[in-house]
């Protein structure tokens, strides 16, 4: 059995987003941390893929970066996004703010810059990182692991393993050989393709930089997030199969140009390399991964995408993975041994991961289908008014998920109650003037307890 915490060392598999952050957090707390990463050192070889891919960073992720003292370095690369810039087919883009003001915003950050900063931070705190080394096999009885890569192939001892090796986790596969982890992946019938809006002729952003752009089109959509170098990463989400437009009926770049001419006419001139981008970039798959167990007593535990990959529509996969890292670090501080720490971690985080996975699926419908509907906008306006009337009690759904650290499971339950209040209060109305405020206020007071520590 492994040593108890503080006397043993910790081996992390994967120096992606969660692995590098966790290595930083644990090293700062005095752990001896070794990390094995399948890819080459991105500081030497460039970040794999080469394309600009970005992520939305919100309060949960930012808080975790602060715990690792990595926030300043990371935020130098970030571009503020105040809200959604919704582009209807008929034209006339409109900004829908995410929060009340610029204290409630999310940030677009390049995956490459973020990962590089976190790798530097982990090393600066004393973690030892091995690149071009992938976990291949684990002997849990002997507490040894086979590490392969770049001509190496060796069995090494470990004290305990933490799997931060992403959705295709090798550690998870090894755990599944010795225990039933109850793995299940529900693939979404929609996939995605990444495209790019380059800088304008004078090196400026071609469209509003401080927004997440959405082109909602009922059962599919396009989004664009700004990059520091004044490009936008565009992601087109379409069904894999079915009637036009789907990836089956839009099979190549030429067909994609046809789709943009008809359905995204204002975006088309912004993406001069559309045809090439579409042909060159792979079509990504999206799914929700659930497990019945995340750990194998004190010998191994999973976190981040390795434990709970989710669809990206709430922009929370990384934020949730970062929140996992903070939670695991504090359970390791508090528990007498690894097994107790891992059990407490899983008990805390499994309901929260399930909740954000559910909300991420729901948010796809909202983004592609609802954001430009009149009833959605009326309910959104009411949400903001109720937040003013009942501070700390009525907290809009997006605010709870993105601008607070209220556990996701609590956010989900409250959001469901709040949605009912909003729907009942606006039924049959097209303006807030007709709202029965006395009835709505009474419902809020009856159905929602005040939340401590909420804004
Ligand atoms: P990863 O980032 O996948 O890192 C895993 C690491 O493990 C990699 O470096 C990999 O090389 C390494 N590895 C794999 N196998 C091995 C092995 N056998 N041995 C050693 N190393 C190994 N989240 C957000 O919060 N906001 C967003 O806006 C957002 N947008 C997204 C958009 C898209 C299209 C997608 C697909 C995801 C998005 N996400 C977003 C989710 C986010 O990308 C993931 O949740 C996040 O990357 C998870 O981090 P991780 O460290 O768990 O896994």
GROMACS .gro file of C-alpha atoms and ligand atoms in nm:
model
  508
    1UNK     CA    1   0.000   0.000   0.000
    2UNK     CA    2   0.114   0.350  -0.063
    3UNK     CA    3   0.271   0.574   0.196
    4UNK     CA    4   0.049   0.817   0.374
    5UNK     CA    5   0.028   1.171   0.237
    6UNK     CA    6   0.326   1.403   0.296
    7UNK     CA    7   0.566   1.106   0.322
    8UNK     CA    8   0.503   0.967  -0.024
    9UNK     CA    9   0.551   1.106  -0.369
   10UNK     CA   10   0.275   1.152  -0.624
   11UNK     CA   11   0.286   1.059  -0.992
   12UNK     CA   12   0.058   1.247  -1.229
   13UNK     CA   13  -0.020   1.108  -1.575
   14UNK     CA   14  -0.066   1.392  -1.827
   15UNK     CA   15   0.075   1.745  -1.829
   16UNK     CA   16  -0.228   1.891  -2.004
   17UNK     CA   17  -0.439   2.156  -1.837
   18UNK     CA   18  -0.538   1.969  -1.521
   19UNK     CA   19  -0.214   1.772  -1.484
   20UNK     CA   20   0.010   2.079  -1.501
   21UNK     CA   21  -0.210   2.280  -1.265
   22UNK     CA   22  -0.233   1.995  -1.014
   23UNK     CA   23   0.144   1.946  -1.027
   24UNK     CA   24   0.181   2.315  -0.937
   25UNK     CA   25  -0.072   2.303  -0.653
   26UNK     CA   26   0.075   1.987  -0.499
   27UNK     CA   27   0.437   2.098  -0.534
   28UNK     CA   28   0.352   2.424  -0.358
   29UNK     CA   29   0.213   2.217  -0.071
   30UNK     CA   30   0.536   2.025  -0.035
   31UNK     CA   31   0.461   1.707  -0.227
   32UNK     CA   32   0.723   1.540  -0.442
   33UNK     CA   33   0.556   1.539  -0.782
   34UNK     CA   34   0.655   1.363  -1.101
   35UNK     CA   35   0.455   1.404  -1.422
   36UNK     CA   36   0.461   1.188  -1.736
   37UNK     CA   37   0.333   1.346  -2.056
   38UNK     CA   38   0.281   1.161  -2.382
   39UNK     CA   39   0.361   1.459  -2.607
   40UNK     CA   40   0.691   1.635  -2.652
   41UNK     CA   41   0.780   1.941  -2.445
   42UNK     CA   42   0.570   2.215  -2.610
   43UNK     CA   43   0.834   2.473  -2.512
   44UNK     CA   44   1.078   2.297  -2.746
   45UNK     CA   45   0.858   2.142  -3.010
   46UNK     CA   46   0.573   2.393  -3.032
   47UNK     CA   47   0.226   2.315  -2.914
   48UNK     CA   48   0.078   2.006  -3.083
   49UNK     CA   49  -0.165   2.094  -3.358
   50UNK     CA   50  -0.023   2.438  -3.431
   51UNK     CA   51  -0.369   2.592  -3.468
   52UNK     CA   52  -0.505   2.859  -3.233
   53UNK     CA   53  -0.758   2.684  -3.016
   54UNK     CA   54  -0.906   2.877  -2.729
   55UNK     CA   55  -1.111   2.815  -2.422
   56UNK     CA   56  -1.345   3.020  -2.209
   57UNK     CA   57  -1.205   3.067  -1.860
   58UNK     CA   58  -1.452   3.158  -1.585
   59UNK     CA   59  -1.450   3.214  -1.209
   60UNK     CA   60  -1.392   2.852  -1.107
   61UNK     CA   61  -1.089   2.819  -1.332
   62UNK     CA   62  -0.957   3.160  -1.240
   63UNK     CA   63  -0.985   3.083  -0.870
   64UNK     CA   64  -0.784   2.762  -0.920
   65UNK     CA   65  -0.517   2.953  -1.111
   66UNK     CA   66  -0.500   3.200  -0.820
   67UNK     CA   67  -0.443   2.910  -0.581
   68UNK     CA   68  -0.147   2.810  -0.796
   69UNK     CA   69  -0.027   3.174  -0.823
   70UNK     CA   70  -0.045   3.124  -1.201
   71UNK     CA   71  -0.326   3.370  -1.267
   72UNK     CA   72  -0.113   3.673  -1.348
   73UNK     CA   73   0.098   3.493  -1.605
   74UNK     CA   74  -0.207   3.334  -1.766
   75UNK     CA   75  -0.423   3.645  -1.770
   76UNK     CA   76  -0.163   3.833  -1.971
   77UNK     CA   77  -0.286   3.626  -2.266
   78UNK     CA   78  -0.658   3.653  -2.199
   79UNK     CA   79  -0.920   3.847  -2.397
   80UNK     CA   80  -1.230   3.960  -2.208
   81UNK     CA   81  -1.572   3.841  -2.329
   82UNK     CA   82  -1.857   4.048  -2.188
   83UNK     CA   83  -2.137   3.842  -2.336
   84UNK     CA   84  -2.276   3.670  -2.637
   85UNK     CA   85  -2.286   3.861  -2.963
   86UNK     CA   86  -2.582   3.694  -3.131
   87UNK     CA   87  -2.586   3.702  -3.512
   88UNK     CA   88  -2.938   3.626  -3.643
   89UNK     CA   89  -2.971   3.510  -4.005
   90UNK     CA   90  -3.152   3.833  -4.090
   91UNK     CA   91  -2.852   4.040  -3.971
   92UNK     CA   92  -2.830   4.296  -3.689
   93UNK     CA   93  -2.593   4.141  -3.433
   94UNK     CA   94  -2.675   4.215  -3.071
   95UNK     CA   95  -2.469   4.180  -2.749
   96UNK     CA   96  -2.638   3.991  -2.465
   97UNK     CA   97  -2.431   4.052  -2.153
   98UNK     CA   98  -2.344   3.752  -1.939
   99UNK     CA   99  -2.350   3.944  -1.612
  100UNK     CA  100  -2.437   4.279  -1.463
  101UNK     CA  101  -2.120   4.464  -1.559
  102UNK     CA  102  -1.750   4.408  -1.638
  103UNK     CA  103  -1.698   4.240  -1.302
  104UNK     CA  104  -1.897   3.948  -1.446
  105UNK     CA  105  -1.721   3.843  -1.765
  106UNK     CA  106  -1.546   3.535  -1.899
  107UNK     CA  107  -1.206   3.521  -2.067
  108UNK     CA  108  -1.085   3.369  -2.390
  109UNK     CA  109  -0.746   3.208  -2.349
  110UNK     CA  110  -0.538   3.007  -2.591
  111UNK     CA  111  -0.502   2.645  -2.487
  112UNK     CA  112  -0.136   2.653  -2.589
  113UNK     CA  113  -0.048   2.965  -2.387
  114UNK     CA  114  -0.237   2.836  -2.086
  115UNK     CA  115  -0.068   2.497  -2.098
  116UNK     CA  116   0.278   2.651  -2.146
  117UNK     CA  117   0.231   2.885  -1.849
  118UNK     CA  118   0.112   2.597  -1.630
  119UNK     CA  119   0.403   2.374  -1.730
  120UNK     CA  120   0.644   2.654  -1.642
  121UNK     CA  121   0.463   2.709  -1.312
  122UNK     CA  122   0.479   2.339  -1.223
  123UNK     CA  123   0.851   2.322  -1.290
  124UNK     CA  124   0.913   2.646  -1.102
  125UNK     CA  125   0.744   2.491  -0.797
  126UNK     CA  126   0.971   2.187  -0.817
  127UNK     CA  127   0.763   1.927  -1.005
  128UNK     CA  128   0.965   1.700  -1.233
  129UNK     CA  129   0.810   1.669  -1.579
  130UNK     CA  130   0.898   1.396  -1.829
  131UNK     CA  131   0.786   1.462  -2.187
  132UNK     CA  132   0.758   1.206  -2.466
  133UNK     CA  133   0.672   0.952  -2.199
  134UNK     CA  134   0.333   0.783  -2.204
  135UNK     CA  135   0.172   0.552  -1.953
  136UNK     CA  136   0.126   0.219  -2.125
  137UNK     CA  137   0.045  -0.035  -1.856
  138UNK     CA  138   0.006  -0.056  -1.478
  139UNK     CA  139   0.067  -0.344  -1.239
  140UNK     CA  140  -0.141  -0.232  -0.942
  141UNK     CA  141  -0.032  -0.526  -0.725
  142UNK     CA  142   0.336  -0.443  -0.758
  143UNK     CA  143   0.272  -0.062  -0.777
  144UNK     CA  144   0.475  -0.038  -1.095
  145UNK     CA  145   0.392   0.125  -1.427
  146UNK     CA  146   0.524   0.083  -1.778
  147UNK     CA  147   0.635   0.412  -1.933
  148UNK     CA  148   0.707   0.420  -2.305
  149UNK     CA  149   0.822   0.679  -2.559
  150UNK     CA  150   1.107   0.821  -2.759
  151UNK     CA  151   1.297   0.489  -2.757
  152UNK     CA  152   1.234   0.425  -2.384
  153UNK     CA  153   1.038   0.135  -2.245
  154UNK     CA  154   1.070   0.075  -1.871
  155UNK     CA  155   0.880  -0.036  -1.562
  156UNK     CA  156   0.897   0.216  -1.278
  157UNK     CA  157   0.766   0.204  -0.922
  158UNK     CA  158   0.502   0.450  -0.805
  159UNK     CA  159   0.346   0.541  -0.473
  160UNK     CA  160   0.014   0.663  -0.610
  161UNK     CA  161  -0.109   0.761  -0.957
  162UNK     CA  162  -0.332   1.051  -1.052
  163UNK     CA  163  -0.483   1.027  -1.399
  164UNK     CA  164  -0.503   1.370  -1.564
  165UNK     CA  165  -0.462   1.208  -1.904
  166UNK     CA  166  -0.779   1.333  -2.066
  167UNK     CA  167  -1.086   1.178  -2.224
  168UNK     CA  168  -0.896   0.879  -2.366
  169UNK     CA  169  -0.723   0.813  -2.032
  170UNK     CA  170  -0.478   0.523  -2.032
  171UNK     CA  171  -0.488   0.508  -1.652
  172UNK     CA  172  -0.865   0.469  -1.664
  173UNK     CA  173  -0.827   0.177  -1.906
  174UNK     CA  174  -0.575   0.016  -1.672
  175UNK     CA  175  -0.803   0.062  -1.371
  176UNK     CA  176  -1.088  -0.095  -1.567
  177UNK     CA  177  -0.880  -0.412  -1.605
  178UNK     CA  178  -0.876  -0.470  -1.230
  179UNK     CA  179  -1.204  -0.322  -1.108
  180UNK     CA  180  -1.546  -0.244  -1.255
  181UNK     CA  181  -1.542   0.134  -1.292
  182UNK     CA  182  -1.881   0.143  -1.469
  183UNK     CA  183  -1.759   0.338  -1.769
  184UNK     CA  184  -2.008   0.478  -2.017
  185UNK     CA  185  -1.976   0.731  -2.300
  186UNK     CA  186  -2.283   0.889  -2.456
  187UNK     CA  187  -2.172   1.030  -2.788
  188UNK     CA  188  -2.349   1.341  -2.908
  189UNK     CA  189  -2.495   1.307  -3.257
  190UNK     CA  190  -2.335   1.642  -3.339
  191UNK     CA  191  -1.965   1.708  -3.409
  192UNK     CA  192  -1.753   2.014  -3.472
  193UNK     CA  193  -1.505   2.169  -3.712
  194UNK     CA  194  -1.259   2.448  -3.629
  195UNK     CA  195  -1.211   2.741  -3.869
  196UNK     CA  196  -1.035   3.075  -3.834
  197UNK     CA  197  -1.108   3.446  -3.878
  198UNK     CA  198  -0.767   3.607  -3.942
  199UNK     CA  199  -0.679   3.963  -3.834
  200UNK     CA  200  -0.811   4.252  -4.044
  201UNK     CA  201  -0.595   4.429  -4.303
  202UNK     CA  202  -0.434   4.658  -4.043
  203UNK     CA  203  -0.381   4.386  -3.785
  204UNK     CA  204  -0.705   4.464  -3.605
  205UNK     CA  205  -0.986   4.235  -3.495
  206UNK     CA  206  -1.237   4.192  -3.778
  207UNK     CA  207  -1.536   4.182  -3.542
  208UNK     CA  208  -1.605   4.292  -3.185
  209UNK     CA  209  -1.323   4.137  -2.979
  210UNK     CA  210  -1.481   4.144  -2.633
  211UNK     CA  211  -1.758   3.896  -2.700
  212UNK     CA  212  -1.827   3.532  -2.769
  213UNK     CA  213  -1.996   3.540  -3.110
  214UNK     CA  214  -2.282   3.301  -3.180
  215UNK     CA  215  -2.465   3.234  -3.505
  216UNK     CA  216  -2.763   3.029  -3.373
  217UNK     CA  217  -2.947   2.833  -3.642
  218UNK     CA  218  -3.195   2.610  -3.455
  219UNK     CA  219  -3.040   2.263  -3.469
  220UNK     CA  220  -2.684   2.378  -3.542
  221UNK     CA  221  -2.464   2.684  -3.485
  222UNK     CA  222  -2.131   2.855  -3.527
  223UNK     CA  223  -1.937   3.028  -3.251
  224UNK     CA  224  -1.621   3.243  -3.251
  225UNK     CA  225  -1.387   3.328  -2.960
  226UNK     CA  226  -1.120   3.598  -2.984
  227UNK     CA  227  -0.746   3.530  -2.960
  228UNK     CA  228  -0.472   3.755  -2.829
  229UNK     CA  229  -0.317   3.772  -3.179
  230UNK     CA  230  -0.640   3.926  -3.314
  231UNK     CA  231  -0.775   3.617  -3.478
  232UNK     CA  232  -1.092   3.433  -3.384
  233UNK     CA  233  -1.123   3.058  -3.351
  234UNK     CA  234  -1.453   2.967  -3.515
  235UNK     CA  235  -1.625   2.639  -3.430
  236UNK     CA  236  -1.902   2.506  -3.652
  237UNK     CA  237  -2.129   2.254  -3.476
  238UNK     CA  238  -2.342   2.035  -3.702
  239UNK     CA  239  -2.519   1.698  -3.675
  240UNK     CA  240  -2.301   1.416  -3.808
  241UNK     CA  241  -2.585   1.266  -4.012
  242UNK     CA  242  -2.927   1.366  -4.139
  243UNK     CA  243  -3.068   1.626  -4.376
  244UNK     CA  244  -2.873   1.932  -4.488
  245UNK     CA  245  -2.683   2.076  -4.320
  246UNK     CA  246  -2.497   1.790  -4.151
  247UNK     CA  247  -2.140   1.671  -4.185
  248UNK     CA  248  -2.276   1.393  -4.410
  249UNK     CA  249  -2.437   1.645  -4.647
  250UNK     CA  250  -2.158   1.907  -4.612
  251UNK     CA  251  -1.866   1.670  -4.667
  252UNK     CA  252  -1.596   1.912  -4.787
  253UNK     CA  253  -1.480   2.271  -4.802
  254UNK     CA  254  -1.664   2.354  -5.122
  255UNK     CA  255  -1.991   2.236  -4.968
  256UNK     CA  256  -1.909   2.432  -4.652
  257UNK     CA  257  -1.877   2.753  -4.856
  258UNK     CA  258  -2.225   2.680  -4.991
  259UNK     CA  259  -2.355   2.636  -4.635
  260UNK     CA  260  -2.202   2.965  -4.522
  261UNK     CA  261  -2.341   3.150  -4.826
  262UNK     CA  262  -2.692   3.042  -4.734
  263UNK     CA  263  -2.686   3.025  -4.354
  264UNK     CA  264  -2.395   3.236  -4.224
  265UNK     CA  265  -2.367   3.508  -4.490
  266UNK     CA  266  -2.216   3.770  -4.255
  267UNK     CA  267  -1.950   3.524  -4.134
  268UNK     CA  268  -1.844   3.404  -4.479
  269UNK     CA  269  -1.632   3.708  -4.578
  270UNK     CA  270  -1.457   3.693  -4.239
  271UNK     CA  271  -1.318   3.341  -4.306
  272UNK     CA  272  -1.112   3.366  -4.627
  273UNK     CA  273  -0.958   3.019  -4.574
  274UNK     CA  274  -1.291   2.852  -4.503
  275UNK     CA  275  -1.261   2.591  -4.776
  276UNK     CA  276  -0.903   2.494  -4.680
  277UNK     CA  277  -0.971   2.504  -4.304
  278UNK     CA  278  -1.272   2.279  -4.350
  279UNK     CA  279  -1.083   2.027  -4.562
  280UNK     CA  280  -0.771   2.027  -4.346
  281UNK     CA  281  -0.914   2.022  -3.993
  282UNK     CA  282  -1.062   1.701  -3.854
  283UNK     CA  283  -1.428   1.672  -3.757
  284UNK     CA  284  -1.431   1.646  -3.378
  285UNK     CA  285  -1.650   1.409  -3.179
  286UNK     CA  286  -1.825   1.517  -2.859
  287UNK     CA  287  -1.944   1.301  -2.576
  288UNK     CA  288  -2.028   1.270  -2.208
  289UNK     CA  289  -1.819   1.023  -2.009
  290UNK     CA  290  -1.949   0.888  -1.681
  291UNK     CA  291  -1.789   0.644  -1.437
  292UNK     CA  292  -1.926   0.475  -1.128
  293UNK     CA  293  -1.588   0.497  -0.958
  294UNK     CA  294  -1.305   0.740  -0.995
  295UNK     CA  295  -1.047   0.574  -0.773
  296UNK     CA  296  -0.881   0.246  -0.687
  297UNK     CA  297  -0.832   0.265  -0.308
  298UNK     CA  298  -0.519   0.473  -0.248
  299UNK     CA  299  -0.336   0.358  -0.559
  300UNK     CA  300  -0.502   0.560  -0.831
  301UNK     CA  301  -0.756   0.834  -0.892
  302UNK     CA  302  -0.888   1.012  -1.202
  303UNK     CA  303  -0.983   1.375  -1.251
  304UNK     CA  304  -1.067   1.623  -1.526
  305UNK     CA  305  -1.168   1.479  -1.862
  306UNK     CA  306  -1.027   1.139  -1.764
  307UNK     CA  307  -1.309   1.113  -1.508
  308UNK     CA  308  -1.591   1.317  -1.660
  309UNK     CA  309  -1.541   1.448  -2.015
  310UNK     CA  310  -1.836   1.661  -2.119
  311UNK     CA  311  -1.971   1.844  -2.423
  312UNK     CA  312  -1.825   2.196  -2.446
  313UNK     CA  313  -2.143   2.405  -2.457
  314UNK     CA  314  -2.114   2.559  -2.112
  315UNK     CA  315  -1.743   2.626  -2.155
  316UNK     CA  316  -1.682   2.447  -1.825
  317UNK     CA  317  -1.480   2.130  -1.895
  318UNK     CA  318  -1.149   2.290  -1.807
  319UNK     CA  319  -1.303   2.506  -1.534
  320UNK     CA  320  -1.445   2.192  -1.375
  321UNK     CA  321  -1.113   2.008  -1.415
  322UNK     CA  322  -0.935   2.298  -1.241
  323UNK     CA  323  -1.192   2.292  -0.961
  324UNK     CA  324  -1.120   1.917  -0.927
  325UNK     CA  325  -0.751   1.997  -0.880
  326UNK     CA  326  -0.817   2.240  -0.596
  327UNK     CA  327  -1.056   1.995  -0.430
  328UNK     CA  328  -0.814   1.702  -0.458
  329UNK     CA  329  -0.523   1.906  -0.322
  330UNK     CA  330  -0.725   2.003  -0.017
  331UNK     CA  331  -0.850   1.646   0.045
  332UNK     CA  332  -0.488   1.529   0.028
  333UNK     CA  333  -0.402   1.790   0.290
  334UNK     CA  334  -0.678   1.681   0.522
  335UNK     CA  335  -0.688   1.301   0.494
  336UNK     CA  336  -0.469   1.053   0.681
  337UNK     CA  337  -0.398   0.844   0.369
  338UNK     CA  338  -0.447   0.844  -0.006
  339UNK     CA  339  -0.745   0.608  -0.001
  340UNK     CA  340  -0.937   0.836   0.237
  341UNK     CA  341  -0.843   1.145   0.037
  342UNK     CA  342  -0.953   0.989  -0.293
  343UNK     CA  343  -1.279   0.858  -0.151
  344UNK     CA  344  -1.363   1.201  -0.007
  345UNK     CA  345  -1.266   1.370  -0.333
  346UNK     CA  346  -1.488   1.142  -0.540
  347UNK     CA  347  -1.779   1.175  -0.299
  348UNK     CA  348  -1.757   1.554  -0.322
  349UNK     CA  349  -1.697   1.592  -0.693
  350UNK     CA  350  -1.902   1.317  -0.861
  351UNK     CA  351  -2.240   1.490  -0.807
  352UNK     CA  352  -2.092   1.821  -0.923
  353UNK     CA  353  -1.940   1.669  -1.237
  354UNK     CA  354  -2.271   1.499  -1.320
  355UNK     CA  355  -2.452   1.832  -1.275
  356UNK     CA  356  -2.227   2.031  -1.507
  357UNK     CA  357  -2.235   1.750  -1.764
  358UNK     CA  358  -2.614   1.778  -1.763
  359UNK     CA  359  -2.609   2.159  -1.781
  360UNK     CA  360  -2.356   2.148  -2.067
  361UNK     CA  361  -2.592   1.934  -2.274
  362UNK     CA  362  -2.884   2.164  -2.195
  363UNK     CA  363  -2.684   2.470  -2.292
  364UNK     CA  364  -2.638   2.342  -2.648
  365UNK     CA  365  -3.012   2.378  -2.702
  366UNK     CA  366  -3.006   2.724  -2.544
  367UNK     CA  367  -2.714   2.846  -2.756
  368UNK     CA  368  -2.820   2.712  -3.092
  369UNK     CA  369  -3.194   2.749  -3.059
  370UNK     CA  370  -3.310   2.986  -2.787
  371UNK     CA  371  -3.080   3.286  -2.753
  372UNK     CA  372  -3.259   3.482  -3.024
  373UNK     CA  373  -3.615   3.387  -2.918
  374UNK     CA  374  -3.841   3.655  -2.773
  375UNK     CA  375  -3.951   3.437  -2.478
  376UNK     CA  376  -3.589   3.360  -2.388
  377UNK     CA  377  -3.502   3.729  -2.391
  378UNK     CA  378  -3.801   3.817  -2.177
  379UNK     CA  379  -3.708   3.549  -1.922
  380UNK     CA  380  -3.349   3.673  -1.925
  381UNK     CA  381  -3.468   4.029  -1.855
  382UNK     CA  382  -3.682   3.900  -1.568
  383UNK     CA  383  -3.388   3.701  -1.432
  384UNK     CA  384  -3.182   4.019  -1.404
  385UNK     CA  385  -3.468   4.206  -1.235
  386UNK     CA  386  -3.519   3.924  -0.984
  387UNK     CA  387  -3.148   3.925  -0.910
  388UNK     CA  388  -3.179   4.294  -0.816
  389UNK     CA  389  -3.495   4.238  -0.612
  390UNK     CA  390  -3.361   3.930  -0.429
  391UNK     CA  391  -2.985   3.958  -0.400
  392UNK     CA  392  -2.822   3.639  -0.272
  393UNK     CA  393  -3.141   3.447  -0.330
  394UNK     CA  394  -3.228   3.465  -0.700
  395UNK     CA  395  -2.898   3.420  -0.887
  396UNK     CA  396  -2.927   3.379  -1.265
  397UNK     CA  397  -2.828   3.037  -1.395
  398UNK     CA  398  -2.534   3.157  -1.604
  399UNK     CA  399  -2.408   3.366  -1.312
  400UNK     CA  400  -2.411   3.068  -1.074
  401UNK     CA  401  -2.216   2.853  -1.318
  402UNK     CA  402  -1.969   3.110  -1.448
  403UNK     CA  403  -1.924   3.383  -1.187
  404UNK     CA  404  -1.950   3.195  -0.858
  405UNK     CA  405  -1.812   2.875  -0.709
  406UNK     CA  406  -2.151   2.754  -0.587
  407UNK     CA  407  -2.126   2.375  -0.629
  408UNK     CA  408  -2.254   2.276  -0.973
  409UNK     CA  409  -2.504   2.035  -0.816
  410UNK     CA  410  -2.657   2.322  -0.614
  411UNK     CA  411  -2.656   2.546  -0.923
  412UNK     CA  412  -2.843   2.281  -1.119
  413UNK     CA  413  -3.114   2.231  -0.857
  414UNK     CA  414  -3.166   2.604  -0.810
  415UNK     CA  415  -3.165   2.669  -1.185
  416UNK     CA  416  -3.446   2.419  -1.231
  417UNK     CA  417  -3.655   2.593  -0.964
  418UNK     CA  418  -3.575   2.934  -1.107
  419UNK     CA  419  -3.665   2.829  -1.461
  420UNK     CA  420  -4.010   2.729  -1.338
  421UNK     CA  421  -4.054   3.070  -1.171
  422UNK     CA  422  -3.947   3.251  -1.489
  423UNK     CA  423  -4.173   3.044  -1.713
  424UNK     CA  424  -4.479   3.087  -1.492
  425UNK     CA  425  -4.422   3.460  -1.447
  426UNK     CA  426  -4.384   3.533  -1.820
  427UNK     CA  427  -4.646   3.291  -1.957
  428UNK     CA  428  -4.856   3.476  -2.215
  429UNK     CA  429  -4.655   3.800  -2.178
  430UNK     CA  430  -4.431   3.977  -2.425
  431UNK     CA  431  -4.306   4.252  -2.187
  432UNK     CA  432  -4.209   4.276  -1.823
  433UNK     CA  433  -4.483   4.539  -1.767
  434UNK     CA  434  -4.742   4.268  -1.723
  435UNK     CA  435  -4.551   4.068  -1.460
  436UNK     CA  436  -4.737   4.012  -1.132
  437UNK     CA  437  -4.449   4.118  -0.908
  438UNK     CA  438  -4.620   4.034  -0.581
  439UNK     CA  439  -4.681   3.677  -0.696
  440UNK     CA  440  -4.329   3.633  -0.835
  441UNK     CA  441  -4.165   3.777  -0.525
  442UNK     CA  442  -4.372   3.545  -0.307
  443UNK     CA  443  -4.265   3.245  -0.517
  444UNK     CA  444  -3.899   3.342  -0.496
  445UNK     CA  445  -3.920   3.374  -0.117
  446UNK     CA  446  -4.107   3.046  -0.085
  447UNK     CA  447  -3.897   2.834  -0.321
  448UNK     CA  448  -3.543   2.969  -0.287
  449UNK     CA  449  -3.340   2.978   0.032
  450UNK     CA  450  -3.082   3.258   0.051
  451UNK     CA  451  -2.737   3.141  -0.050
  452UNK     CA  452  -2.446   3.240   0.168
  453UNK     CA  453  -2.138   3.359  -0.022
  454UNK     CA  454  -2.337   3.430  -0.336
  455UNK     CA  455  -2.340   3.765  -0.510
  456LIG     P1  456  -0.645   1.731  -2.148
  456LIG     O1  457  -0.640   1.877  -2.163
  456LIG     O2  458  -0.697   1.648  -2.262
  456LIG     O3  459  -0.498   1.681  -2.110
  456LIG     C1  460  -0.464   1.543  -2.107
  456LIG     C2  461  -0.313   1.532  -2.120
  456LIG     O4  462  -0.274   1.398  -2.096
  456LIG     C3  463  -0.262   1.569  -2.259
  456LIG     O5  464  -0.152   1.655  -2.249
  456LIG     C4  465  -0.225   1.434  -2.320
  456LIG     O6  466  -0.121   1.443  -2.415
  456LIG     C5  467  -0.181   1.358  -2.196
  456LIG     N1  468  -0.191   1.212  -2.210
  456LIG     C6  469  -0.290   1.141  -2.267
  456LIG     N2  470  -0.265   1.008  -2.258
  456LIG     C7  471  -0.146   0.997  -2.192
  456LIG     C8  472  -0.068   0.884  -2.152
  456LIG     N3  473  -0.105   0.759  -2.179
  456LIG     N4  474   0.046   0.907  -2.086
  456LIG     C9  475   0.087   1.035  -2.059
  456LIG     N5  476   0.017   1.145  -2.095
  456LIG    C10  477  -0.099   1.125  -2.161
  456LIG     N6  478  -1.348   2.384  -2.136
  456LIG    C11  479  -1.366   2.505  -2.078
  456LIG     O7  480  -1.355   2.518  -1.956
  456LIG     N7  481  -1.395   2.614  -2.154
  456LIG    C12  482  -1.411   2.606  -2.290
  456LIG     O8  483  -1.440   2.706  -2.357
  456LIG    C13  484  -1.395   2.478  -2.353
  456LIG     N8  485  -1.409   2.466  -2.486
  456LIG    C14  486  -1.392   2.343  -2.544
  456LIG    C15  487  -1.412   2.331  -2.682
  456LIG    C16  488  -1.400   2.209  -2.744
  456LIG    C17  489  -1.423   2.197  -2.892
  456LIG    C18  490  -1.364   2.095  -2.665
  456LIG    C19  491  -1.348   1.960  -2.730
  456LIG    C20  492  -1.342   2.107  -2.529
  456LIG    C21  493  -1.358   2.230  -2.467
  456LIG     N9  494  -1.341   2.246  -2.328
  456LIG    C22  495  -1.360   2.368  -2.270
  456LIG    C23  496  -1.306   2.131  -2.243
  456LIG    C24  497  -1.157   2.126  -2.213
  456LIG     O9  498  -1.083   2.123  -2.332
  456LIG    C25  499  -1.127   2.002  -2.130
  456LIG    O10  500  -1.220   1.987  -2.027
  456LIG    C26  501  -0.985   2.012  -2.068
  456LIG    O11  502  -0.890   2.013  -2.170
  456LIG    C27  503  -0.962   1.895  -1.973
  456LIG    O12  504  -0.831   1.902  -1.925
  456LIG     P2  505  -0.755   1.768  -1.885
  456LIG    O13  506  -0.622   1.812  -1.836
  456LIG    O14  507  -0.841   1.683  -1.803
  456LIG    O15  508  -0.734   1.689  -2.024
   0.00000   0.00000   0.00000
